[in-house]
Tab-separated table of C-alpha atoms and ligand atoms in Angstrom:
chain	number	residue	atom	x	y	z
A	231	MET	CA	131.861	84.140	-0.937
A	232	LYS	CA	135.211	82.397	-0.804
A	233	SER	CA	133.695	78.929	-0.463
A	234	HIS	CA	131.319	79.649	-3.326
A	235	LEU	CA	134.147	80.593	-5.676
A	236	SER	CA	136.313	77.668	-4.703
A	237	ARG	CA	133.419	75.321	-5.240
A	238	ARG	CA	132.824	76.623	-8.739
A	239	GLY	CA	136.523	76.278	-9.473
A	240	PHE	CA	136.431	72.753	-8.245
A	241	LEU	CA	133.362	71.877	-10.298
A	242	THR	CA	134.827	73.082	-13.591
A	243	GLY	CA	138.080	71.315	-12.864
A	244	ALA	CA	136.490	68.008	-11.896
A	245	SER	CA	136.458	65.380	-14.578
A	246	ALA	CA	134.374	62.685	-12.891
A	247	ALA	CA	130.711	63.629	-12.622
A	248	GLY	CA	130.398	61.574	-9.468
A	249	VAL	CA	133.006	63.619	-7.666
A	250	ALA	CA	131.396	66.867	-8.787
A	251	LEU	CA	128.009	65.743	-7.496
A	252	GLN	CA	129.468	64.773	-4.152
A	253	ALA	CA	131.189	68.115	-3.739
A	254	SER	CA	128.066	70.029	-4.713
A	255	ALA	CA	125.948	68.082	-2.221
A	256	ALA	CA	128.460	68.719	0.552
A	257	ASP	CA	128.365	72.453	-0.125
A	258	ALA	CA	124.594	72.606	-0.371
A	259	GLY	CA	124.459	70.746	2.929
A	260	LYS	CA	126.624	73.186	4.847
A	261	PRO	CA	124.485	75.085	7.406
A	262	ALA	CA	123.730	78.672	6.400
A	263	LEU	CA	124.838	79.737	9.885
A	264	LEU	CA	128.319	78.426	8.980
A	265	GLY	CA	128.372	80.094	5.572
A	266	GLY	CA	126.463	77.550	3.438
A	267	SER	CA	123.533	78.449	1.239
A	268	LYS	CA	120.039	78.853	2.665
A	269	VAL	CA	117.396	76.183	2.324
A	270	ARG	CA	114.874	78.965	1.729
A	271	PRO	CA	116.053	82.261	0.255
A	272	GLN	CA	112.540	83.694	-0.287
A	273	PRO	CA	110.308	85.033	2.521
A	274	PHE	CA	107.162	83.315	3.813
A	275	PRO	CA	103.728	84.714	2.863
A	276	ALA	CA	103.188	88.224	4.241
A	277	TRP	CA	100.560	89.001	6.878
A	278	PRO	CA	98.002	90.605	6.810
A	279	VAL	CA	96.409	89.921	3.456
A	280	SER	CA	94.207	92.675	2.047
A	281	GLY	CA	92.849	93.975	-1.216
A	282	GLU	CA	90.146	96.017	-2.848
A	283	ALA	CA	87.475	94.736	-0.493
A	284	GLU	CA	89.267	96.264	2.510
A	285	GLU	CA	89.932	99.518	0.640
A	286	ARG	CA	86.312	99.863	-0.329
A	287	ALA	CA	85.102	98.983	3.171
A	288	LEU	CA	87.324	101.630	4.760
A	289	MET	CA	86.414	104.358	2.270
A	290	ASP	CA	82.722	103.621	2.686
A	291	VAL	CA	82.964	104.202	6.426
A	292	LEU	CA	85.095	107.295	5.908
A	293	HIS	CA	82.645	108.903	3.504
A	294	SER	CA	79.588	107.881	5.516
A	295	GLY	CA	80.748	110.061	8.398
A	296	LYS	CA	79.462	107.334	10.718
A	297	TRP	CA	82.584	106.269	12.530
A	298	PHE	CA	81.297	104.694	15.766
A	299	ARG	CA	78.775	102.029	16.578
A	300	GLY	CA	76.300	104.572	17.879
A	301	ASN	CA	75.408	105.703	14.372
A	302	GLY	CA	77.004	103.156	12.019
A	303	GLN	CA	75.946	99.648	11.019
A	304	ASN	CA	79.257	97.821	10.569
A	305	VAL	CA	79.888	96.850	14.209
A	306	LYS	CA	76.403	95.451	14.509
A	307	LYS	CA	76.727	93.617	11.227
A	308	PHE	CA	80.072	92.177	12.269
A	309	GLU	CA	78.572	90.890	15.539
A	310	GLN	CA	75.788	89.157	13.616
A	311	GLU	CA	78.233	87.643	11.112
A	312	TYR	CA	80.686	86.443	13.737
A	313	ALA	CA	77.881	84.854	15.763
A	314	ARG	CA	76.614	83.167	12.587
A	315	MET	CA	80.080	81.940	11.631
A	316	THR	CA	80.729	80.453	15.086
A	317	GLY	CA	77.208	79.238	15.813
A	318	ALA	CA	76.990	81.382	18.969
A	319	LYS	CA	73.688	82.916	20.066
A	320	ASP	CA	75.219	86.343	20.465
A	321	CYS	CA	78.380	88.383	20.025
A	322	LEU	CA	79.746	91.648	21.384
A	323	ALA	CA	82.557	93.398	19.543
A	324	THR	CA	85.217	94.965	21.783
A	325	CYS	CA	88.234	97.207	21.260
A	326	ASN	CA	90.649	94.280	21.785
A	327	GLY	CA	90.991	90.765	23.185
A	328	THR	CA	92.231	91.966	26.566
A	329	ALA	CA	88.999	93.986	26.869
A	330	ALA	CA	86.953	90.908	25.915
A	331	LEU	CA	88.508	89.043	28.863
A	332	PHE	CA	88.226	92.053	31.178
A	333	ILE	CA	84.528	92.510	30.380
A	334	SER	CA	83.911	88.781	30.849
A	335	LEU	CA	85.473	88.758	34.325
A	336	ASN	CA	83.370	91.771	35.272
A	337	VAL	CA	80.003	90.494	34.100
A	338	ILE	CA	80.649	87.034	35.478
A	339	GLY	CA	81.283	88.657	38.835
A	340	VAL	CA	84.986	88.248	39.580
A	341	GLU	CA	85.631	90.697	42.389
A	342	PRO	CA	88.630	91.838	44.407
A	343	GLY	CA	89.618	89.023	46.754
A	344	ASP	CA	88.392	86.254	44.435
A	345	GLU	CA	90.560	83.646	42.735
A	346	VAL	CA	90.836	82.827	39.040
A	347	ILE	CA	92.455	79.713	37.567
A	348	ILE	CA	94.690	80.338	34.547
A	349	PRO	CA	97.535	78.581	32.719
A	350	PRO	CA	101.130	79.834	33.068
A	351	TYR	CA	101.685	79.230	29.342
A	352	THR	CA	99.814	82.088	27.662
A	353	PHE	CA	100.045	85.665	26.468
A	354	ILE	CA	100.332	87.982	29.452
A	355	ALA	CA	96.867	89.537	28.903
A	356	THR	CA	95.244	86.421	30.421
A	357	LEU	CA	97.103	87.183	33.654
A	358	ASN	CA	96.817	90.977	33.483
A	359	VAL	CA	93.004	90.999	33.444
A	360	VAL	CA	92.964	88.904	36.631
A	361	LEU	CA	95.339	91.338	38.348
A	362	ARG	CA	93.328	94.370	37.096
A	363	GLN	CA	90.377	92.782	38.898
A	364	HIS	CA	92.468	92.525	42.071
A	365	ALA	CA	91.887	88.795	42.056
A	366	LEU	CA	94.428	86.070	42.781
A	367	PRO	CA	95.776	84.251	39.718
A	368	VAL	CA	96.097	80.543	40.488
A	369	PHE	CA	98.315	78.820	37.940
A	370	VAL	CA	97.683	75.250	36.829
A	371	ASP	CA	100.576	73.425	35.158
A	372	THR	CA	100.714	72.747	31.411
A	373	ASP	CA	100.238	69.436	29.622
A	374	PRO	CA	103.445	69.535	27.565
A	375	GLU	CA	102.066	67.169	24.923
A	376	THR	CA	99.334	69.605	23.900
A	377	PHE	CA	100.716	72.926	25.280
A	378	GLN	CA	97.323	73.413	27.028
A	379	MET	CA	96.435	73.872	30.701
A	380	ASP	CA	96.443	70.370	32.253
A	381	ALA	CA	92.752	69.797	33.013
A	382	ARG	CA	93.668	66.853	35.266
A	383	GLN	CA	95.260	69.288	37.717
A	384	VAL	CA	92.513	71.922	37.815
A	385	GLU	CA	90.299	70.422	40.516
A	386	ALA	CA	93.104	70.519	43.085
A	387	ALA	CA	93.414	74.282	42.475
A	388	ILE	CA	89.754	75.106	43.156
A	389	THR	CA	89.041	76.759	46.522
A	390	GLY	CA	86.011	78.411	48.105
A	391	ARG	CA	87.139	81.716	46.554
A	392	THR	CA	87.509	80.475	42.955
A	393	ARG	CA	85.200	82.534	40.715
A	394	ALA	CA	86.368	81.612	37.207
A	395	ILE	CA	88.387	79.070	35.246
A	396	VAL	CA	90.058	80.592	32.189
A	397	PRO	CA	91.554	77.981	29.841
A	398	VAL	CA	93.441	79.336	26.832
A	399	HIS	CA	93.139	77.479	23.527
A	400	LEU	CA	96.793	78.048	22.986
A	401	GLY	CA	98.172	78.334	19.496
A	402	GLY	CA	94.740	77.532	18.068
A	403	ASN	CA	94.899	74.030	19.551
A	404	VAL	CA	92.017	73.274	21.960
A	405	SER	CA	92.074	72.714	25.734
A	406	ASP	CA	90.276	69.655	27.149
A	407	LEU	CA	86.835	71.260	27.188
A	408	ASP	CA	84.964	68.122	28.321
A	409	ALA	CA	87.013	67.879	31.498
A	410	LEU	CA	86.955	71.637	32.141
A	411	LEU	CA	83.211	72.017	31.573
A	412	GLY	CA	82.639	69.059	33.889
A	413	LEU	CA	84.584	70.805	36.655
A	414	SER	CA	82.875	74.109	35.964
A	415	ARG	CA	79.449	72.483	36.428
A	416	LYS	CA	80.457	70.350	39.392
A	417	HIS	CA	81.920	73.274	41.335
A	418	LYS	CA	79.559	75.938	39.937
A	419	VAL	CA	82.504	78.039	38.777
A	420	PRO	CA	82.021	79.911	35.464
A	421	LEU	CA	84.257	78.998	32.518
A	422	ILE	CA	85.676	81.777	30.353
A	423	GLU	CA	87.356	80.557	27.180
A	424	ASP	CA	90.367	82.592	26.110
A	425	ALA	CA	90.037	81.821	22.405
A	426	CYS	CA	92.149	84.812	21.362
A	427	GLN	CA	94.349	82.465	19.289
A	428	ALA	CA	91.678	80.014	18.186
A	429	HIS	CA	89.368	81.529	15.566
A	430	LEU	CA	87.229	78.789	14.001
A	431	ALA	CA	88.847	76.015	16.054
A	432	GLU	CA	86.426	73.265	17.056
A	433	TRP	CA	85.813	70.862	19.899
A	434	LYS	CA	83.728	67.868	18.792
A	435	GLY	CA	82.598	69.732	15.724
A	436	ARG	CA	81.410	72.845	17.585
A	437	LYS	CA	83.332	76.133	17.548
A	438	VAL	CA	85.448	77.039	20.555
A	439	GLY	CA	84.251	80.156	22.343
A	440	THR	CA	80.689	78.806	22.357
A	441	TRP	CA	81.231	76.245	25.150
A	442	GLY	CA	81.992	78.437	28.148
A	443	ASP	CA	79.940	81.176	29.822
A	444	THR	CA	81.789	83.523	27.476
A	445	GLY	CA	84.354	83.011	24.699
A	446	CYS	CA	86.916	85.750	24.071
A	447	PHE	CA	88.655	86.572	20.778
A	448	SER	CA	91.365	88.983	19.675
A	449	PHE	CA	91.707	90.640	16.282
A	450	GLN	CA	95.110	92.163	17.032
A	451	ALA	CA	97.452	92.364	14.048
A	452	SER	CA	99.138	88.962	14.533
A	453	LYS	CA	95.898	87.018	14.961
A	454	ASN	CA	94.206	84.822	12.358
A	455	LEU	CA	91.427	87.414	12.011
A	456	ASN	CA	92.845	90.905	12.110
A	457	SER	CA	91.781	94.545	12.241
A	458	GLY	CA	94.996	95.896	13.763
A	459	GLU	CA	93.302	95.937	17.161
A	460	GLY	CA	89.923	94.448	17.990
A	461	GLY	CA	88.121	91.753	19.920
A	462	ALA	CA	84.840	89.976	20.513
A	463	ILE	CA	82.953	87.984	23.118
A	464	LEU	CA	80.578	85.127	22.295
A	465	PHE	CA	77.576	84.390	24.524
A	466	ASN	CA	74.814	81.858	24.793
A	467	ASP	CA	73.002	83.855	27.483
A	468	PRO	CA	71.305	87.047	26.188
A	469	ASP	CA	71.172	88.526	29.687
A	470	LEU	CA	74.950	88.195	30.081
A	471	ARG	CA	75.397	89.828	26.673
A	472	GLU	CA	73.181	92.742	27.708
A	473	ARG	CA	75.260	93.266	30.841
A	474	ALA	CA	78.479	93.047	28.829
A	475	TYR	CA	77.129	95.568	26.335
A	476	ALA	CA	76.337	98.001	29.139
A	477	PHE	CA	79.728	97.469	30.805
A	478	HIS	CA	81.650	98.143	27.567
A	479	ASN	CA	79.497	101.240	26.910
A	480	ASN	CA	80.140	103.130	30.161
A	481	GLY	CA	77.161	101.551	31.829
A	482	SER	CA	74.589	102.452	29.171
A	483	GLY	CA	72.751	99.299	28.204
A	484	LEU	CA	70.696	98.808	25.060
A	485	LYS	CA	67.547	98.888	27.140
A	486	PHE	CA	68.461	102.382	28.293
A	487	ILE	CA	69.051	103.946	24.896
A	488	GLY	CA	66.691	106.803	24.246
A	489	THR	CA	66.331	107.716	27.883
A	490	ASN	CA	68.266	110.595	29.322
A	491	PHE	CA	71.603	109.482	30.746
A	492	THR	CA	70.378	106.740	33.039
A	493	TYR	CA	72.667	103.788	33.606
A	494	ALA	CA	72.446	100.026	33.928
A	495	GLY	CA	75.553	100.008	36.096
A	496	SER	CA	79.169	101.044	36.230
A	497	GLY	CA	81.371	100.366	33.235
A	498	THR	CA	83.963	101.815	30.902
A	499	ASN	CA	84.412	102.459	27.172
A	500	LEU	CA	85.765	99.440	25.313
A	501	ARG	CA	83.897	99.812	22.008
A	502	LEU	CA	85.119	98.754	18.585
A	503	THR	CA	85.071	101.428	15.853
A	504	GLU	CA	83.187	101.225	12.551
A	505	PHE	CA	86.502	101.238	10.653
A	506	GLN	CA	87.697	98.109	12.416
A	507	ALA	CA	84.376	96.334	11.961
A	508	ALA	CA	84.391	97.156	8.239
A	509	ILE	CA	87.878	95.625	7.868
A	510	LEU	CA	86.825	92.562	9.854
A	511	LEU	CA	83.823	91.993	7.594
A	512	ALA	CA	86.100	92.090	4.558
A	513	GLN	CA	88.699	89.833	6.237
A	514	MET	CA	85.983	87.324	7.098
A	515	GLU	CA	85.539	86.624	3.403
A	516	ARG	CA	89.053	85.151	3.485
A	517	ILE	CA	89.208	83.459	6.878
A	518	GLU	CA	87.696	80.057	6.085
A	519	GLN	CA	89.885	79.457	3.079
A	520	GLN	CA	92.977	80.607	5.023
A	521	ALA	CA	92.064	78.306	7.928
A	522	ARG	CA	91.745	75.349	5.556
A	523	ARG	CA	95.126	76.106	4.012
A	524	ARG	CA	96.824	76.297	7.428
A	525	ARG	CA	95.314	72.967	8.458
A	526	GLU	CA	96.366	71.174	5.275
A	527	ASN	CA	99.893	72.529	5.460
A	528	ALA	CA	100.186	71.824	9.192
A	529	ARG	CA	99.084	68.229	8.669
A	530	TYR	CA	101.687	67.773	5.947
A	531	LEU	CA	104.391	69.423	8.046
A	532	THR	CA	103.552	67.164	11.000
A	533	SER	CA	103.798	64.062	8.828
A	534	MET	CA	107.375	65.040	7.971
A	535	LEU	CA	108.527	66.456	11.329
A	536	ARG	CA	107.368	63.524	13.410
A	537	GLU	CA	109.810	61.331	11.480
A	538	ILE	CA	112.696	63.441	12.781
A	539	LYS	CA	114.184	62.211	16.033
A	540	GLY	CA	114.056	64.872	18.757
A	541	ILE	CA	111.174	66.810	17.179
A	542	THR	CA	107.737	66.319	18.765
A	543	PRO	CA	104.872	68.328	17.236
A	544	ALA	CA	102.092	69.316	19.695
A	545	ARG	CA	99.412	66.656	20.019
A	546	GLN	CA	95.678	67.407	19.987
A	547	TYR	CA	93.120	66.005	22.425
A	548	GLU	CA	90.678	63.642	20.787
A	549	GLY	CA	87.887	66.191	21.136
A	550	CYS	CA	89.816	68.774	19.113
A	551	THR	CA	88.313	68.265	15.676
A	552	THR	CA	89.657	71.499	14.167
A	553	ASN	CA	92.914	73.189	15.122
A	554	ALA	CA	93.148	76.890	14.156
A	555	TYR	CA	96.974	76.779	13.992
A	556	HIS	CA	97.607	80.324	15.141
A	557	LEU	CA	100.971	78.796	15.980
A	558	TYR	CA	102.633	75.636	14.792
A	559	MET	CA	104.145	74.320	18.035
A	560	LEU	CA	106.649	71.563	18.695
A	561	ARG	CA	109.109	70.406	21.320
A	562	TYR	CA	112.792	70.253	20.550
A	563	ASN	CA	115.084	67.744	22.268
A	564	PRO	CA	118.769	68.739	22.014
A	565	GLU	CA	119.885	65.172	22.749
A	566	ALA	CA	118.879	64.169	19.225
A	567	PHE	CA	120.865	67.160	17.898
A	568	ALA	CA	124.308	66.485	19.396
A	569	GLY	CA	123.426	68.645	22.401
A	570	LEU	CA	122.784	71.718	20.228
A	571	LYS	CA	121.040	74.270	22.455
A	572	ARG	CA	117.523	75.326	21.458
A	573	ASP	CA	118.569	78.931	20.954
A	574	THR	CA	121.367	77.910	18.590
A	575	PHE	CA	118.952	75.574	16.805
A	576	LEU	CA	116.610	78.559	16.323
A	577	LYS	CA	119.475	80.727	15.112
A	578	ALA	CA	120.553	78.056	12.636
A	579	LEU	CA	116.958	77.626	11.487
A	580	GLY	CA	116.589	81.385	11.012
A	581	ALA	CA	119.793	81.443	8.971
A	582	GLU	CA	118.266	78.783	6.689
A	583	GLY	CA	115.350	81.187	6.064
A	584	ILE	CA	112.953	79.494	8.489
A	585	PRO	CA	112.105	81.939	11.295
A	586	GLY	CA	111.157	80.163	14.533
A	587	SER	CA	110.609	81.377	18.077
A	588	GLY	CA	111.192	79.871	21.508
A	589	GLY	CA	107.794	81.091	22.684
A	590	TYR	CA	106.692	82.132	26.152
A	591	SER	CA	108.607	82.216	29.406
A	592	PRO	CA	106.791	80.986	32.544
A	593	LEU	CA	104.206	83.555	33.675
A	594	ASN	CA	103.850	82.188	37.193
A	595	SER	CA	107.432	83.024	38.126
A	596	GLN	CA	107.536	86.589	36.747
A	597	THR	CA	108.844	88.820	39.541
A	598	PHE	CA	106.099	91.395	39.038
A	599	VAL	CA	103.442	88.844	40.054
A	600	ARG	CA	105.030	88.499	43.469
A	601	GLU	CA	105.333	92.290	43.695
A	602	VAL	CA	101.612	92.682	43.019
A	603	LEU	CA	100.760	90.070	45.653
A	604	ASN	CA	102.991	91.935	48.111
A	605	SER	CA	101.234	95.240	47.420
A	606	ARG	CA	99.167	97.030	50.050
A	607	GLY	CA	95.893	96.250	48.271
A	608	TYR	CA	96.536	92.532	47.919
A	609	GLN	CA	97.797	92.274	51.497
A	610	ARG	CA	94.507	93.798	52.592
A	611	LEU	CA	92.367	91.622	50.311
A	612	PHE	CA	93.861	88.212	51.010
A	613	PRO	CA	94.632	86.471	54.311
A	614	ALA	CA	98.384	86.176	54.873
A	615	GLN	CA	97.908	82.427	55.197
A	616	ARG	CA	96.394	82.211	51.694
A	617	LEU	CA	99.211	84.195	50.096
A	618	LYS	CA	101.766	82.016	51.849
A	619	GLN	CA	100.039	78.885	50.587
A	620	TRP	CA	99.872	80.386	47.073
A	621	GLU	CA	103.633	80.894	47.170
A	622	GLU	CA	104.214	77.313	48.324
A	623	LYS	CA	102.026	75.818	45.621
A	624	ASN	CA	103.024	78.109	42.774
A	625	HIS	CA	105.172	75.600	40.911
A	626	CYS	CA	104.565	74.424	37.361
A	627	PRO	CA	107.519	72.138	36.604
A	628	ALA	CA	106.131	70.715	33.372
A	629	ASN	CA	105.588	74.235	32.101
A	630	ASP	CA	109.068	75.379	33.162
A	631	ARG	CA	110.493	72.556	31.101
A	632	LEU	CA	108.188	73.189	28.144
A	633	CYS	CA	109.368	76.810	28.048
A	634	THR	CA	112.915	75.554	27.448
A	635	GLU	CA	111.875	73.048	24.750
A	636	ALA	CA	109.213	74.855	22.737
A	637	VAL	CA	109.621	75.977	19.155
A	638	TRP	CA	106.923	77.967	17.350
A	639	PHE	CA	106.280	78.859	13.748
A	640	THR	CA	103.779	81.661	13.107
A	641	GLN	CA	100.478	81.133	11.288
A	642	ASN	CA	101.455	83.031	8.133
A	643	MET	CA	104.161	80.427	7.449
A	644	LEU	CA	101.342	77.927	6.875
A	645	LEU	CA	99.622	80.044	4.221
A	646	GLY	CA	101.859	79.029	1.311
A	647	ASP	CA	102.181	75.696	-0.474
A	648	ARG	CA	103.447	72.193	0.305
A	649	GLY	CA	106.900	73.131	-0.975
A	650	ASP	CA	107.196	75.602	1.921
A	651	MET	CA	106.507	72.795	4.402
A	652	GLU	CA	109.107	70.601	2.720
A	653	GLN	CA	111.670	73.368	3.149
A	654	ILE	CA	110.903	73.673	6.872
A	655	ALA	CA	111.435	69.922	7.310
A	656	GLU	CA	114.517	69.995	5.105
A	657	ALA	CA	116.074	72.785	7.181
A	658	VAL	CA	115.466	70.848	10.409
A	659	ARG	CA	117.033	67.699	8.917
A	660	LYS	CA	119.972	69.705	7.617
A	661	ILE	CA	120.626	71.168	11.062
A	662	GLN	CA	120.382	67.708	12.599
A	663	THR	CA	122.924	66.330	10.133
A	664	HIS	CA	125.334	69.125	11.004
A	665	ALA	CA	124.375	69.494	14.664
A	666	GLY	CA	127.843	68.509	15.860
A	667	GLU	CA	129.593	71.246	13.856
A	668	LEU	CA	126.958	73.797	14.872
A	669	ALA	CA	127.252	72.888	18.530
A	670	LYS	CA	131.016	73.473	18.380
A	671	ALA	CA	130.845	76.723	16.387
B	730	PLP	C1	96.320	88.193	21.782
B	730	PLP	C2	95.885	87.538	23.050
B	730	PLP	C3	95.156	88.210	24.039
B	730	PLP	C4	94.907	89.698	24.025
B	730	PLP	O1	94.375	90.200	22.890
B	730	PLP	P1	94.668	91.729	22.456
B	730	PLP	O2	93.721	91.910	21.333
B	730	PLP	O3	96.086	91.826	22.062
B	730	PLP	O4	94.328	92.580	23.632
B	730	PLP	C5	94.716	87.487	25.120
B	730	PLP	N1	94.987	86.184	25.265
B	730	PLP	C6	95.716	85.513	24.361
B	730	PLP	C7	95.980	84.063	24.576
B	730	PLP	C8	96.199	86.172	23.240
B	730	PLP	O5	96.945	85.492	22.350
């Protein structure tokens, strides 16, 4: 307040226009964290986006009285639409993305005592489903340039007990599917794509989620396609889909409907409701246009940010022809910012009206993982020698470093116009200019 008043006083008193301009620029340049004015006073586009279509869809289900997939048509229709949109042979809707992964591990045959290869840089659900299966999570280090599991290091992690490789198309960027599919075929280990952040992303012009044995999606509230909670699995093998259907329906397969409580196998209830499917169908009318907008804005933002020393936007592999940009990810190097710590950089950015996050912490070194491996069940399931070796090899140095350097912007920030992108870049440049003062403050 004080600086604002004094500036105005100075401006009216100044006779030379040049001096006034200089003073005004100096004030506008002062970081918001140190009391200057914000680069961006207005908020970014809100998420989710909804309108009459969603209202109508919800009321239709409500009044129909058909609220679950057993008697409604929306879940089925959603599965057909999502398969059509992605080019998959088949789709199964699930109650969330975690369930999509959990079902996949079950129908692919991951059993207690098996091993599953996962990245340490992901949402915790990727790890949790492996532990729920009483399997051993084997972490493969991250390629910091792309933020994806480093496919070059996967082969060394495969053992006789490996039953699945689960790459995560993190942030909507795409893992090196050529390399991973090659290893999957060579070692006859199924590939499950965790595409929970990668709706409509593409590898060589074909949608992610259609390359592996299954492809898993989440429709949780933050995701690019959203029904509050929800998920889906894509399949190319109808038999696998039938088994997944039965598993998610307490063991009752489609082939068994109409008979009296006979079961295809053991399972649980992980079904999506008709309400969620109705919302998803309405949201799908918007998704392609939103995806295009995110891509255009991200490209523009990258063109500006890569000119700033110390800022390195995530790279894509050549095969990634469409990035879904669930997250806009970059690496921050404090050396180009007068040693300003990442957390202070994020604070300063937030003060300018640009909310950023530091992203994940390393999953492979969470204490609870070691506790699980030390549990009675795991001690019984795995030879002591194997657990000892796991401990010795469980190091992901590139990922540890990435976790200290990463900066994320959320997908909704890419839904506005080019001016929004210019403000993000402007805020970063402003912080760089004043990094010395910020580092001292
Ligand atoms: C969101 C997410 C999940 C889990 O999805 P939910 O719908 O929240 O259960 C799994 N993996 C990744 C990478 C995710 O981002």
